[in-house]
Short mmCIF file of C-alpha atoms in Angstrom, two decimals:
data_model
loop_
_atom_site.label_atom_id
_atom_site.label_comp_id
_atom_site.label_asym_id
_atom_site.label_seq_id
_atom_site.Cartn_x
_atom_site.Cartn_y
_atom_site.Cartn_z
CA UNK N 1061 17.91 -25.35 2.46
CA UNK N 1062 14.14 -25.33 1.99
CA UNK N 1063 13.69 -22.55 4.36
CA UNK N 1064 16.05 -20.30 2.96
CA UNK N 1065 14.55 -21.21 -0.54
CA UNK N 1066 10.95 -19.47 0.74
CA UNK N 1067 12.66 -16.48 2.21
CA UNK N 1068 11.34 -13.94 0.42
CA UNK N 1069 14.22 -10.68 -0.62
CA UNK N 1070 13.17 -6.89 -0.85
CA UNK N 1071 12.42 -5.93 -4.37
CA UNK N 1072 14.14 -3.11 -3.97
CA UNK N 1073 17.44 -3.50 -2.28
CA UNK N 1074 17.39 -7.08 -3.04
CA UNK N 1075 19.37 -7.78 0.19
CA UNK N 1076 17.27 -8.01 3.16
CA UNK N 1077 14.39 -9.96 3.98
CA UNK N 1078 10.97 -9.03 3.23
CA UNK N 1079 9.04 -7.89 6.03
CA UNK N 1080 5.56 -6.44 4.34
CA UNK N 1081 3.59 -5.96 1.30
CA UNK N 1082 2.91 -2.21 0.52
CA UNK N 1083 -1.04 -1.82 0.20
CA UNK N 1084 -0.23 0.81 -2.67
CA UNK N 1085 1.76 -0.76 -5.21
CA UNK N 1086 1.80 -4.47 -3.75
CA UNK N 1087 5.72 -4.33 -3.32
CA UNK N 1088 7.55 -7.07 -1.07
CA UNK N 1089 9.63 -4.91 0.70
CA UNK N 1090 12.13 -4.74 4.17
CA UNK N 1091 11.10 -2.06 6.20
CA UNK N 1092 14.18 0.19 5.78
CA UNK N 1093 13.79 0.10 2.24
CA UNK N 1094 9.85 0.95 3.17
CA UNK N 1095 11.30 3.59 5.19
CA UNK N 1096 13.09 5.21 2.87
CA UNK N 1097 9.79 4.99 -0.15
CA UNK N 1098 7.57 6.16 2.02
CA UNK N 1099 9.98 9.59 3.18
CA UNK N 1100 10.70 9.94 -0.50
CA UNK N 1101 7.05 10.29 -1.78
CA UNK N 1102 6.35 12.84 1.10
CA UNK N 1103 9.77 14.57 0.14
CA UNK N 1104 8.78 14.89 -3.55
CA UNK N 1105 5.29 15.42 -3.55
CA UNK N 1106 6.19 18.75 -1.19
CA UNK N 1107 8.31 19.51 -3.98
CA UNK N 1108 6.76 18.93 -6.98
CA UNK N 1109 4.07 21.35 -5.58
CA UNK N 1110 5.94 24.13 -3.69
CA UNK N 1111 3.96 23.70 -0.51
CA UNK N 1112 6.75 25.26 1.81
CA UNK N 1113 8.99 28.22 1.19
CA UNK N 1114 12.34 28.64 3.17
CA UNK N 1115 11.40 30.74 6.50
CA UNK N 1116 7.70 29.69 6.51
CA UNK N 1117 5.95 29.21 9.66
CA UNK N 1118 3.90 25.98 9.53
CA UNK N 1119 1.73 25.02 12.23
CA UNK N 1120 1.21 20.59 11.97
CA UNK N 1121 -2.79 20.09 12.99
CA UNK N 1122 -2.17 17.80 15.97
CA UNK N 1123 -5.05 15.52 17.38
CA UNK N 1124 -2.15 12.62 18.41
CA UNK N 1125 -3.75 9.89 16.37
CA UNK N 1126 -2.14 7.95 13.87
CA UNK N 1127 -1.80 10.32 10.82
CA UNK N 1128 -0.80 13.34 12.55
CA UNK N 1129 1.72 11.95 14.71
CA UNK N 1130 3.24 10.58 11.13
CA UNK N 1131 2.73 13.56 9.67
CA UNK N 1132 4.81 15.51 12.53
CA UNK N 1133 7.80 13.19 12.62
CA UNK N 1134 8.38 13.06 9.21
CA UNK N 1135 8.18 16.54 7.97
CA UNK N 1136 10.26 17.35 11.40
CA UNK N 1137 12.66 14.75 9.96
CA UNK N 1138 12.25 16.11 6.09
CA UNK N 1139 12.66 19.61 7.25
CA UNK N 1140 16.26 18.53 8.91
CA UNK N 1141 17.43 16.29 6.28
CA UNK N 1142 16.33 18.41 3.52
CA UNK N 1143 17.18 21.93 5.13
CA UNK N 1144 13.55 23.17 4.08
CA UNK N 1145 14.20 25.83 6.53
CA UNK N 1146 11.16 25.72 8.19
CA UNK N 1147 9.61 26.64 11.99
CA UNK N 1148 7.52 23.84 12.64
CA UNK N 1149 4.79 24.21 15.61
CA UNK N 1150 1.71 21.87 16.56
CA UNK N 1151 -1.09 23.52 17.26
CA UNK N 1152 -4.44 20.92 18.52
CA UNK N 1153 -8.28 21.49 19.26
CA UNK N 1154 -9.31 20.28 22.72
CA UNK N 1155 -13.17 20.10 21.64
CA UNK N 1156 -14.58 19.03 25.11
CA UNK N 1157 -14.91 15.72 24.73
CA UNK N 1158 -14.30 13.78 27.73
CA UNK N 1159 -12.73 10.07 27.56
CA UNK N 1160 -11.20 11.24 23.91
CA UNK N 1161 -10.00 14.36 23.84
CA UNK N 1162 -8.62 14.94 26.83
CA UNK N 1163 -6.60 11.20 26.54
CA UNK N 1164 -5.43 11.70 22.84
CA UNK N 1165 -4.21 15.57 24.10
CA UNK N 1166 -1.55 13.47 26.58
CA UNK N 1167 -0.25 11.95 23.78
CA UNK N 1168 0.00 15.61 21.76
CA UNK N 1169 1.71 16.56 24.93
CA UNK N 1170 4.29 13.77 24.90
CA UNK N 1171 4.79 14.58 20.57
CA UNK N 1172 5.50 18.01 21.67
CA UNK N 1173 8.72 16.62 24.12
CA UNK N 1174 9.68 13.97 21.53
CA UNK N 1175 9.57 16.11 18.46
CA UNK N 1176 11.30 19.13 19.96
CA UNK N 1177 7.79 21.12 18.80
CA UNK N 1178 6.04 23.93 20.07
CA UNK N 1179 2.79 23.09 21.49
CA UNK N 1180 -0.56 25.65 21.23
CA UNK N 1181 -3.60 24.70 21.84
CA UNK N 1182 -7.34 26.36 21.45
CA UNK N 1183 -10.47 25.00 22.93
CA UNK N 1184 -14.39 25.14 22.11
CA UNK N 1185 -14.89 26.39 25.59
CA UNK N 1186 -12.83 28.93 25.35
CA UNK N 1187 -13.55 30.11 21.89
CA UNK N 1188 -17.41 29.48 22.02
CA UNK N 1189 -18.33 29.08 25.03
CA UNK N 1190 -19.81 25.37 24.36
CA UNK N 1191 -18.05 21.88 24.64
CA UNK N 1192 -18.60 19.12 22.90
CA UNK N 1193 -20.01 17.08 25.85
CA UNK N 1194 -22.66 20.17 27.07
CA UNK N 1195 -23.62 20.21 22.64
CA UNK N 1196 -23.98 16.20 22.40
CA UNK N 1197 -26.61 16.44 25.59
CA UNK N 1198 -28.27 19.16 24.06
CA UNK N 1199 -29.12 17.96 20.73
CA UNK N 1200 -28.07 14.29 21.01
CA UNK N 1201 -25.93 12.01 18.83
CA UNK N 1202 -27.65 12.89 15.59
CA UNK N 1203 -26.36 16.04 13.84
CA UNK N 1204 -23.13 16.67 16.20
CA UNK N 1205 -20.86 15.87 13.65
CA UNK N 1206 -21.81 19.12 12.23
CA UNK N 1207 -21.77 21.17 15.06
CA UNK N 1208 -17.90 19.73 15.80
CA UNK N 1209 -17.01 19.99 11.99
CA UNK N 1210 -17.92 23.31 11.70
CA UNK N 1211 -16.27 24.28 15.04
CA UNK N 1212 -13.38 22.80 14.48
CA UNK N 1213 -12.39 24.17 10.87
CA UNK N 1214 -13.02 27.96 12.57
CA UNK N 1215 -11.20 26.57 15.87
CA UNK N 1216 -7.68 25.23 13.67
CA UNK N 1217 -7.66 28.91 11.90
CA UNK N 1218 -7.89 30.78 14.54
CA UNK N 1219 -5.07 28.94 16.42
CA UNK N 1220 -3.06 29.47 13.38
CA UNK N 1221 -3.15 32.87 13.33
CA UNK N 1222 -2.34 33.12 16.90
CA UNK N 1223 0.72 31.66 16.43
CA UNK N 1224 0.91 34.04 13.27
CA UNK N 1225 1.72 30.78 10.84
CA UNK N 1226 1.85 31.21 6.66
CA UNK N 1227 1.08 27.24 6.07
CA UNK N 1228 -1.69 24.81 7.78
CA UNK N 1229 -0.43 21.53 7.56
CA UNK N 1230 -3.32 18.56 8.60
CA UNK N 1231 -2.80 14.81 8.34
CA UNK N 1232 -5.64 14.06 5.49
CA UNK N 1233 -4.99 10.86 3.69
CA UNK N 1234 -5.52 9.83 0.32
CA UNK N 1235 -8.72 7.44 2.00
CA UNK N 1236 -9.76 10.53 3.56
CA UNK N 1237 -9.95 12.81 0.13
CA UNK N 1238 -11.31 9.99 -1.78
CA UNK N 1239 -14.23 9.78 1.15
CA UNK N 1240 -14.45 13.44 0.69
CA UNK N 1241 -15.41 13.33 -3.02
CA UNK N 1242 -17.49 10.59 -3.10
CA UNK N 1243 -19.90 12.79 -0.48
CA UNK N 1244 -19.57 16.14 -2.04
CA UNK N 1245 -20.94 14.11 -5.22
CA UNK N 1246 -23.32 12.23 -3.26
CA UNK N 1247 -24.77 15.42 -1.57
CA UNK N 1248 -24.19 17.54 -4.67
CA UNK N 1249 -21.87 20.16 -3.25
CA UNK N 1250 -20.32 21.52 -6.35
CA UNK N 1251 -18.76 24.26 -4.20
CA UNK N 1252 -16.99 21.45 -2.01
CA UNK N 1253 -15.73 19.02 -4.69
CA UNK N 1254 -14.54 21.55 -6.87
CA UNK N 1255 -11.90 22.38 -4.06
CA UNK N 1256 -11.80 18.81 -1.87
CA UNK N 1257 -9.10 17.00 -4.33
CA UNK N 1258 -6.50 20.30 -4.17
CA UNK N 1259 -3.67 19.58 -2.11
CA UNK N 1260 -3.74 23.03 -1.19
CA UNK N 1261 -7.03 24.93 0.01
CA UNK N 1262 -7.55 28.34 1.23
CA UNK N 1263 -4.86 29.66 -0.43
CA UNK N 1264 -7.23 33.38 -1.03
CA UNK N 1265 -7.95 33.34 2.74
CA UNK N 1266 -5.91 34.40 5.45
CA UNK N 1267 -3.65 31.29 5.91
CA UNK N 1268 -3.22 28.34 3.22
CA UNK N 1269 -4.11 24.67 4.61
CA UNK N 1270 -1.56 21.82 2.70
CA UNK N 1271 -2.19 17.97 2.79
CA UNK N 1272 1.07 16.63 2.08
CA UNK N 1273 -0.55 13.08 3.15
CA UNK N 1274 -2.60 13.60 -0.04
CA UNK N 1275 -1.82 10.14 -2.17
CA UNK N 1276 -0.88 8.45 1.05
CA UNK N 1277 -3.07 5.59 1.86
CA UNK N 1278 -4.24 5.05 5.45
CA UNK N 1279 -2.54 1.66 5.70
CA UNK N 1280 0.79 2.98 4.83
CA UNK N 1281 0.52 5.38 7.81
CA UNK N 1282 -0.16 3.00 9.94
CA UNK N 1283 2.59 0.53 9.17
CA UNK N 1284 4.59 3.81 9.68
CA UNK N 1285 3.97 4.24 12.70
CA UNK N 1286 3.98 0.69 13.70
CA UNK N 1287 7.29 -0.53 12.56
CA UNK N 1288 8.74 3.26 13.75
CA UNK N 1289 6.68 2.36 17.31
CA UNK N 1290 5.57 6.02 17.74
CA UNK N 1291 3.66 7.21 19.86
CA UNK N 1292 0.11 7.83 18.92
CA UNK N 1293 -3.54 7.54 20.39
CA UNK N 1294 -5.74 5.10 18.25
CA UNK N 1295 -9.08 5.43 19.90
CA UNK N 1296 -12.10 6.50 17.57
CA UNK N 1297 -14.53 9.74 18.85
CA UNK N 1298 -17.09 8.22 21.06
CA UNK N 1299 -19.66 10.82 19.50
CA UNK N 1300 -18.80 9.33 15.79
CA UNK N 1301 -20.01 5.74 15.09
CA UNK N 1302 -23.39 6.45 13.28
CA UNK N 1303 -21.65 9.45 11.14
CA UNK N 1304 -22.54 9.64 7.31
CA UNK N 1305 -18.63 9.82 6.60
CA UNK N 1306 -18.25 5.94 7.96
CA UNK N 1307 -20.72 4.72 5.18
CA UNK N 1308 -18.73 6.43 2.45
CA UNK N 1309 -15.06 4.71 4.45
CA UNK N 1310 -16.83 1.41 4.00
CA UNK N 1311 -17.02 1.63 0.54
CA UNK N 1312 -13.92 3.04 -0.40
CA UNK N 1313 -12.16 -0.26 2.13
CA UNK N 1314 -14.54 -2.83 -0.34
CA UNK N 1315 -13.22 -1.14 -3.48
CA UNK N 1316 -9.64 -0.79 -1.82
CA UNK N 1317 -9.95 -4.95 -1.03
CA UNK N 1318 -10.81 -5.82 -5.04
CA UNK N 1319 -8.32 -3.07 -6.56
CA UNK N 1320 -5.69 -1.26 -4.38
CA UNK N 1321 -5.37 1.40 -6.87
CA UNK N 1322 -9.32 2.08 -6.61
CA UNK N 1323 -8.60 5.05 -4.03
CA UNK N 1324 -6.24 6.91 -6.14
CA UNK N 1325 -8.35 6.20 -9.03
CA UNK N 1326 -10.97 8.08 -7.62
CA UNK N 1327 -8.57 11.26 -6.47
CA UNK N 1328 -7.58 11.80 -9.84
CA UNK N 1329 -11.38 11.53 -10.88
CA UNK N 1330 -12.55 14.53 -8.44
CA UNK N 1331 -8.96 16.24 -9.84
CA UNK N 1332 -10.45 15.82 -13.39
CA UNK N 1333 -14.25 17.27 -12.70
CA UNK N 1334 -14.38 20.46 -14.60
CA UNK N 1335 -18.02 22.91 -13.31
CA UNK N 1336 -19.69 24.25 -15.89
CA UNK N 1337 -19.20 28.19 -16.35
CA UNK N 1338 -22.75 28.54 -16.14
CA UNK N 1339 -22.73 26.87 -12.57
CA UNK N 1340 -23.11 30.11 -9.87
CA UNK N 1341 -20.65 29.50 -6.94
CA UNK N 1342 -21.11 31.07 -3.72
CA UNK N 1343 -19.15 34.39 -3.07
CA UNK N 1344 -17.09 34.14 -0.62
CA UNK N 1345 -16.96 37.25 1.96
CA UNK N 1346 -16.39 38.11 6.04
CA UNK N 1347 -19.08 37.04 8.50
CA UNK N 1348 -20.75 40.48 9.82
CA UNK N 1349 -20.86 38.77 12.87
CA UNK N 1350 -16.95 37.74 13.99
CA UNK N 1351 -15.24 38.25 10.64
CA UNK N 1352 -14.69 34.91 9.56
CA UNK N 1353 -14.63 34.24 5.79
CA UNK N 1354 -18.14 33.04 4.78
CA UNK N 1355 -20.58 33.01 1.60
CA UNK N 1356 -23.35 34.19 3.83
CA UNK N 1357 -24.15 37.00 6.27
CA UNK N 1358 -23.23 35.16 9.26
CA UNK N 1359 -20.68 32.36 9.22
CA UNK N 1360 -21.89 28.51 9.87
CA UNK N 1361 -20.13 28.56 13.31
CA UNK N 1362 -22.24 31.88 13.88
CA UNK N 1363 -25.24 30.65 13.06
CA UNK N 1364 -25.00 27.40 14.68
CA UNK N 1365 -23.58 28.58 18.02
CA UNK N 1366 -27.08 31.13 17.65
CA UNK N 1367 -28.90 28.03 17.97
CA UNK N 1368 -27.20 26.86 20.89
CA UNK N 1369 -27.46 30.07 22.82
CA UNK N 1370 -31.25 30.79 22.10
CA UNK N 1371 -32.11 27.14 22.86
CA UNK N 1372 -32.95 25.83 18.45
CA UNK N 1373 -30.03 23.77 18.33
CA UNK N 1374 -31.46 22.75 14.86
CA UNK N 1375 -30.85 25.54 13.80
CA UNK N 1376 -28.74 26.28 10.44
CA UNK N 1377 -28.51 22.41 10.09
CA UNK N 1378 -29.39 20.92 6.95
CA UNK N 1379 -30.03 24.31 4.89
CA UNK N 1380 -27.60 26.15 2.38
CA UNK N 1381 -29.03 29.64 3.50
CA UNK N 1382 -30.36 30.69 6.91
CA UNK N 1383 -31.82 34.06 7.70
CA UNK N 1384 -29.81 35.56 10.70
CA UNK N 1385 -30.64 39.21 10.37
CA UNK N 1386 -33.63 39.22 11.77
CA UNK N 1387 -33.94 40.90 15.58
CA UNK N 1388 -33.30 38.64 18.37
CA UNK N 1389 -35.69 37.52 20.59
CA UNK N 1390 -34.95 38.31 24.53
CA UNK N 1391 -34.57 34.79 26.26
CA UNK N 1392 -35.51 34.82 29.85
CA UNK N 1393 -35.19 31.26 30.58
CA UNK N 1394 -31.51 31.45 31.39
CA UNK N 1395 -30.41 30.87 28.26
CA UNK N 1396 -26.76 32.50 26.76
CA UNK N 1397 -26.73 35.27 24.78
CA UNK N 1398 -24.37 35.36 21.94
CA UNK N 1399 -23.25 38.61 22.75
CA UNK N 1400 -21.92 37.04 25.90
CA UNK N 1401 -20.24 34.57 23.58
CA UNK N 1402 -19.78 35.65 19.97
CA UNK N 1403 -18.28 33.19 17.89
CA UNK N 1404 -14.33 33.69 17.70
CA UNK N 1405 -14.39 36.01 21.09
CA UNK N 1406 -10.67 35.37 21.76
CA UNK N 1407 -8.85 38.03 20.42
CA UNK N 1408 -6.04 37.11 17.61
#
């Protein structure tokens, strides 16, 4: 009779056992019931801000770790249940990064079968002529978060309008947008946080990117996924220990640890910063180079994958404007020219 005393009952259906506490709102809950909360916020927050219409081609930004794996199981499952009418496809960015990449593409491979999904996927080599591997031996563990970070953005576009998409869809968490605006205001990139709280970006470019994972907290996904047992590779980027981001996600876990709410406290701060109209924003236009949309003459993935190919990797890091009209100097050590390999060769 004392055992049965100490069981602790769902809150919400107030019939089955408790199974967890929800980091969010501190709810003892069963895990149907969790289930069900966690499918409903996804359901409504898609609502309450139109991401989809009927007939839109979305294309889910695979990398087979924890939050994209979530992300394409339950708006597969949302998009069946709730007739969204929508043609789902996931679309991933083999970077080059051997022992990672290639291991976490095996389980995109096996989401693809599961999920019933289309499967495309675009590659640095391919697009730039670079991997991840031959950049990180070039210029070392310090600054290749940029190089991949800027690849990568150009490299998910692209794929996207290969497979002729109207929605990007990418598994960004609420932990993940709060990290964001604590180092736009840290660096103080008013051009970044004035955009890095939306839950919709891009939406004057070529194809809109949604975060439907927006007020979702990182441990919620993951209890998703472990109670569902899917199928997902949880191995960090070997090139990523030391990078700036990981300061800013050990913060936001202290704050998390003395008030749960602390992460969506600070969303709806960076939703709340208004820019003075006196503040000049860059313009945004086409790189004269491949045609991306950029604020400068050449595009960031243009001027870095310069530096690469002349041999000044360093090149375009850590400045807001770099000169890249000057002539070009004829290498004769063997180096690449980017004619060879102009950023965004492949053909869309």
């Amino acid at each position: 009779m004392e055992g049965k005393r100490n069981v602790r009952i769902c809150c919400l259906c107030n019939e089955r056992r408790a199974s967890l506490k929800r980091p969010k709102t501190l709810q003892q809950i069963c895990t149907e019931c969790f289930y069900l909360a966690f499918e409903n916020e996804i359901h409504q927050i898609i609502l309450s801000n139109r991401l989809f219409s009927r007939g839109d081609r979305v294309a889910i930004g695979a990398s087979g770790g924890k939050d994209s794996t979530v992300l394409a199981y339950v708006l597969s499952k949302l998009n069946r249940v709730h007739d969204y009418g929508l043609h789902l496809f996931l679309l991933s960015v083999d970077e080059g990064i051997t022992g990672y990449r290639d291991d976490s593409l095996e389980t995109v491979h096996r989401n693809q079968i599961q999920y019933g999904l289309p499967l495309k996927i675009v590659s640095y080599k391919d697009l730039y002529g670079w991997t991840m591997d031959e950049i990180v031996k070039l210029i070392g563990l310090k600054n290749n978060c940029t190089f991949c970070g800027v690849f990568r953005r150009q490299a998910l576009d692209r794929g996207a309008a290969f497979l002729k998409v109207d929605k990007l869809v990418t598994g960004h968490n609420a932990d993940d947008i709060a990290e964001t605006i604590l180092l736009n205001i840290l660096r103080g990139d008013i051009a970044r946080l004035s955009r890095c709280s939306s839950i919709v970006t891009g939406e004057d470019g070529p194809i809109p990117r949604c975060k439907p994972f927006k007020y979702t907290y990182e441990k919620e996904i993951f209890m998703y996924a472990y109670f569902k047992k899917l199928d997902y590779f949880s191995t960090e980027c070997i090139y990523s220990p030391n990078a700036y981001r990981g300061f800013a996600r050990e913060f936001i876990k202290d704050l998390e640890r003395i008030r749960p709410r602390a992460i969506l406290d600070i969303i709806k701060s960076g939703e709340n910063f208004r820019i003075s109209t006196t503040t000049k924003m860059p313009e945004q236009g086409t790189c004269e180079r491949c045609g991306y949309i950029s604020s400068q003459k050449w595009c960031k993935a243009c001027v870095l994958l310069d530096g690469l190919n002349r041999g000044l990797p360093k090149l375009g890091i850590g400045r807001s404007r770099v000169e890249v009209g000057c002539k070009e100097e004829n290498e004769s050590h063997g180096r690449k020219s980017i004619e060879s390999k102009q950023c965004g060769s492949l053909d869309f």
